[in-house]
């Protein structure tokens, strides 16, 4: 089984994803700006730092923070290089409208569209 790249691996959700995958003996590649000793350093706002982490990976678990527009190139790269991208989005996204009224929904919608 190929490792699953967990972007945001040291955050509240990402660290739990890493721990639960490891409990199930699933190979994990933690990605963070400040990674654990067995992780990979990368910044989602800088796609060039993410590309090396994608070698040998076909699944990415993605949690994002920051300016959504700045992350679109990284999300596009993940989609091109990963066979499967699991994105933790928000229930604030209203799929029935194009223009999101909720700012959290608007942020997540930009990433979902990418």
mmCIF file of N, CA and C in Angstrom, residues 44-83:
data_model
loop_
_atom_site.group_PDB
_atom_site.id
_atom_site.type_symbol
_atom_site.label_atom_id
_atom_site.label_comp_id
_atom_site.label_asym_id
_atom_site.label_seq_id
_atom_site.Cartn_x
_atom_site.Cartn_y
_atom_site.Cartn_z
ATOM 1 N N UNK A 44 1.655 24.637 2.159
ATOM 2 C CA UNK A 44 0.595 24.538 1.153
ATOM 3 C C UNK A 44 0.447 25.813 0.324
ATOM 4 N N UNK A 45 0.954 26.914 0.820
ATOM 5 C CA UNK A 45 0.909 28.156 0.039
ATOM 6 C C UNK A 45 2.036 28.208 -0.994
ATOM 7 N N UNK A 46 2.935 27.214 -0.953
ATOM 8 C CA UNK A 46 4.070 27.167 -1.883
ATOM 9 C C UNK A 46 4.092 25.799 -2.555
ATOM 10 N N UNK A 47 3.405 25.660 -3.706
ATOM 11 C CA UNK A 47 3.298 24.347 -4.362
ATOM 12 C C UNK A 47 4.639 23.672 -4.625
ATOM 13 N N UNK A 48 5.672 24.449 -4.863
ATOM 14 C CA UNK A 48 6.979 23.847 -5.153
ATOM 15 C C UNK A 48 7.525 23.057 -3.962
ATOM 16 N N UNK A 49 7.054 23.356 -2.756
ATOM 17 C CA UNK A 49 7.501 22.599 -1.579
ATOM 18 C C UNK A 49 6.686 21.325 -1.381
ATOM 19 N N UNK A 50 5.566 21.207 -2.083
ATOM 20 C CA UNK A 50 4.671 20.064 -1.928
ATOM 21 C C UNK A 50 5.005 18.956 -2.925
ATOM 22 N N UNK A 51 5.445 19.330 -4.101
ATOM 23 C CA UNK A 51 5.674 18.357 -5.173
ATOM 24 C C UNK A 51 6.539 17.171 -4.738
ATOM 25 N N UNK A 52 7.674 17.368 -4.055
ATOM 26 C CA UNK A 52 8.481 16.202 -3.662
ATOM 27 C C UNK A 52 7.751 15.253 -2.708
ATOM 28 N N UNK A 53 6.856 15.781 -1.894
ATOM 29 C CA UNK A 53 6.118 14.942 -0.940
ATOM 30 C C UNK A 53 5.131 14.021 -1.642
ATOM 31 N N UNK A 54 4.799 14.316 -2.885
ATOM 32 C CA UNK A 54 3.802 13.532 -3.617
ATOM 33 C C UNK A 54 4.392 12.305 -4.311
ATOM 34 N N UNK A 55 5.696 12.186 -4.338
ATOM 35 C CA UNK A 55 6.314 11.020 -4.977
ATOM 36 C C UNK A 55 5.870 9.743 -4.276
ATOM 37 N N UNK A 56 5.322 8.811 -5.039
ATOM 38 C CA UNK A 56 4.898 7.530 -4.498
ATOM 39 C C UNK A 56 3.594 7.560 -3.724
ATOM 40 N N UNK A 57 2.855 8.662 -3.840
ATOM 41 C CA UNK A 57 1.584 8.828 -3.124
ATOM 42 C C UNK A 57 0.456 8.879 -4.136
ATOM 43 N N UNK A 58 -0.652 8.216 -3.848
ATOM 44 C CA UNK A 58 -1.807 8.393 -4.726
ATOM 45 C C UNK A 58 -3.040 8.877 -3.952
ATOM 46 N N UNK A 59 -2.913 9.042 -2.630
ATOM 47 C CA UNK A 59 -4.017 9.554 -1.824
ATOM 48 C C UNK A 59 -3.507 10.669 -0.929
ATOM 49 N N UNK A 60 -4.276 11.766 -0.885
ATOM 50 C CA UNK A 60 -3.927 12.925 -0.066
ATOM 51 C C UNK A 60 -5.120 13.273 0.806
ATOM 52 N N UNK A 61 -4.877 13.446 2.101
ATOM 53 C CA UNK A 61 -5.900 13.964 3.016
ATOM 54 C C UNK A 61 -5.526 15.404 3.270
ATOM 55 N N UNK A 62 -6.480 16.309 3.026
ATOM 56 C CA UNK A 62 -6.180 17.733 2.972
ATOM 57 C C UNK A 62 -7.045 18.533 3.925
ATOM 58 N N UNK A 63 -6.399 19.244 4.815
ATOM 59 C CA UNK A 63 -7.037 20.274 5.628
ATOM 60 C C UNK A 63 -6.312 21.566 5.294
ATOM 61 N N UNK A 64 -7.046 22.621 5.132
ATOM 62 C CA UNK A 64 -6.427 23.871 4.698
ATOM 63 C C UNK A 64 -6.749 25.009 5.644
ATOM 64 N N UNK A 65 -5.822 25.969 5.686
ATOM 65 C CA UNK A 65 -6.091 27.243 6.342
ATOM 66 C C UNK A 65 -5.321 28.287 5.558
ATOM 67 N N UNK A 66 -5.735 29.507 5.676
ATOM 68 C CA UNK A 66 -5.067 30.578 4.950
ATOM 69 C C UNK A 66 -5.965 31.123 3.850
ATOM 70 N N UNK A 67 -5.378 31.916 2.975
ATOM 71 C CA UNK A 67 -6.122 32.539 1.878
ATOM 72 C C UNK A 67 -6.415 31.487 0.813
ATOM 73 N N UNK A 68 -7.672 31.229 0.573
ATOM 74 C CA UNK A 68 -8.068 30.166 -0.352
ATOM 75 C C UNK A 68 -7.483 30.373 -1.740
ATOM 76 N N UNK A 69 -7.492 31.601 -2.226
ATOM 77 C CA UNK A 69 -6.987 31.861 -3.568
ATOM 78 C C UNK A 69 -5.509 31.489 -3.688
ATOM 79 N N UNK A 70 -4.739 31.703 -2.615
ATOM 80 C CA UNK A 70 -3.315 31.367 -2.638
ATOM 81 C C UNK A 70 -3.093 29.866 -2.655
ATOM 82 N N UNK A 71 -4.084 29.098 -2.214
ATOM 83 C CA UNK A 71 -3.932 27.649 -2.125
ATOM 84 C C UNK A 71 -4.404 26.920 -3.374
ATOM 85 N N UNK A 72 -5.075 27.605 -4.278
ATOM 86 C CA UNK A 72 -5.610 26.963 -5.481
ATOM 87 C C UNK A 72 -4.515 26.271 -6.293
ATOM 88 N N UNK A 73 -3.341 26.881 -6.509
ATOM 89 C CA UNK A 73 -2.302 26.155 -7.260
ATOM 90 C C UNK A 73 -1.886 24.842 -6.582
ATOM 91 N N UNK A 74 -1.817 24.841 -5.262
ATOM 92 C CA UNK A 74 -1.457 23.614 -4.549
ATOM 93 C C UNK A 74 -2.545 22.572 -4.699
ATOM 94 N N UNK A 75 -3.802 22.980 -4.562
ATOM 95 C CA UNK A 75 -4.912 22.041 -4.701
ATOM 96 C C UNK A 75 -4.907 21.451 -6.105
ATOM 97 N N UNK A 76 -4.644 22.275 -7.104
ATOM 98 C CA UNK A 76 -4.575 21.782 -8.482
ATOM 99 C C UNK A 76 -3.445 20.767 -8.640
ATOM 100 N N UNK A 77 -2.288 21.046 -8.047
ATOM 101 C CA UNK A 77 -1.160 20.115 -8.103
ATOM 102 C C UNK A 77 -1.524 18.796 -7.440
ATOM 103 N N UNK A 78 -2.168 18.860 -6.295
ATOM 104 C CA UNK A 78 -2.566 17.638 -5.600
ATOM 105 C C UNK A 78 -3.521 16.817 -6.450
ATOM 106 N N UNK A 79 -4.440 17.496 -7.122
ATOM 107 C CA UNK A 79 -5.385 16.804 -7.987
ATOM 108 C C UNK A 79 -4.721 16.166 -9.192
ATOM 109 N N UNK A 80 -3.695 16.810 -9.706
ATOM 110 C CA UNK A 80 -2.977 16.266 -10.862
ATOM 111 C C UNK A 80 -2.121 15.065 -10.476
ATOM 112 N N UNK A 81 -1.484 15.141 -9.316
ATOM 113 C CA UNK A 81 -0.515 14.106 -8.917
ATOM 114 C C UNK A 81 -1.122 13.001 -8.060
ATOM 115 N N UNK A 82 -2.178 13.306 -7.344
ATOM 116 C CA UNK A 82 -2.802 12.302 -6.490
ATOM 117 C C UNK A 82 -4.017 11.702 -7.170
ATOM 118 N N UNK A 83 -4.187 10.411 -7.014
ATOM 119 C CA UNK A 83 -5.348 9.758 -7.613
ATOM 120 C C UNK A 83 -6.616 10.119 -6.839
#
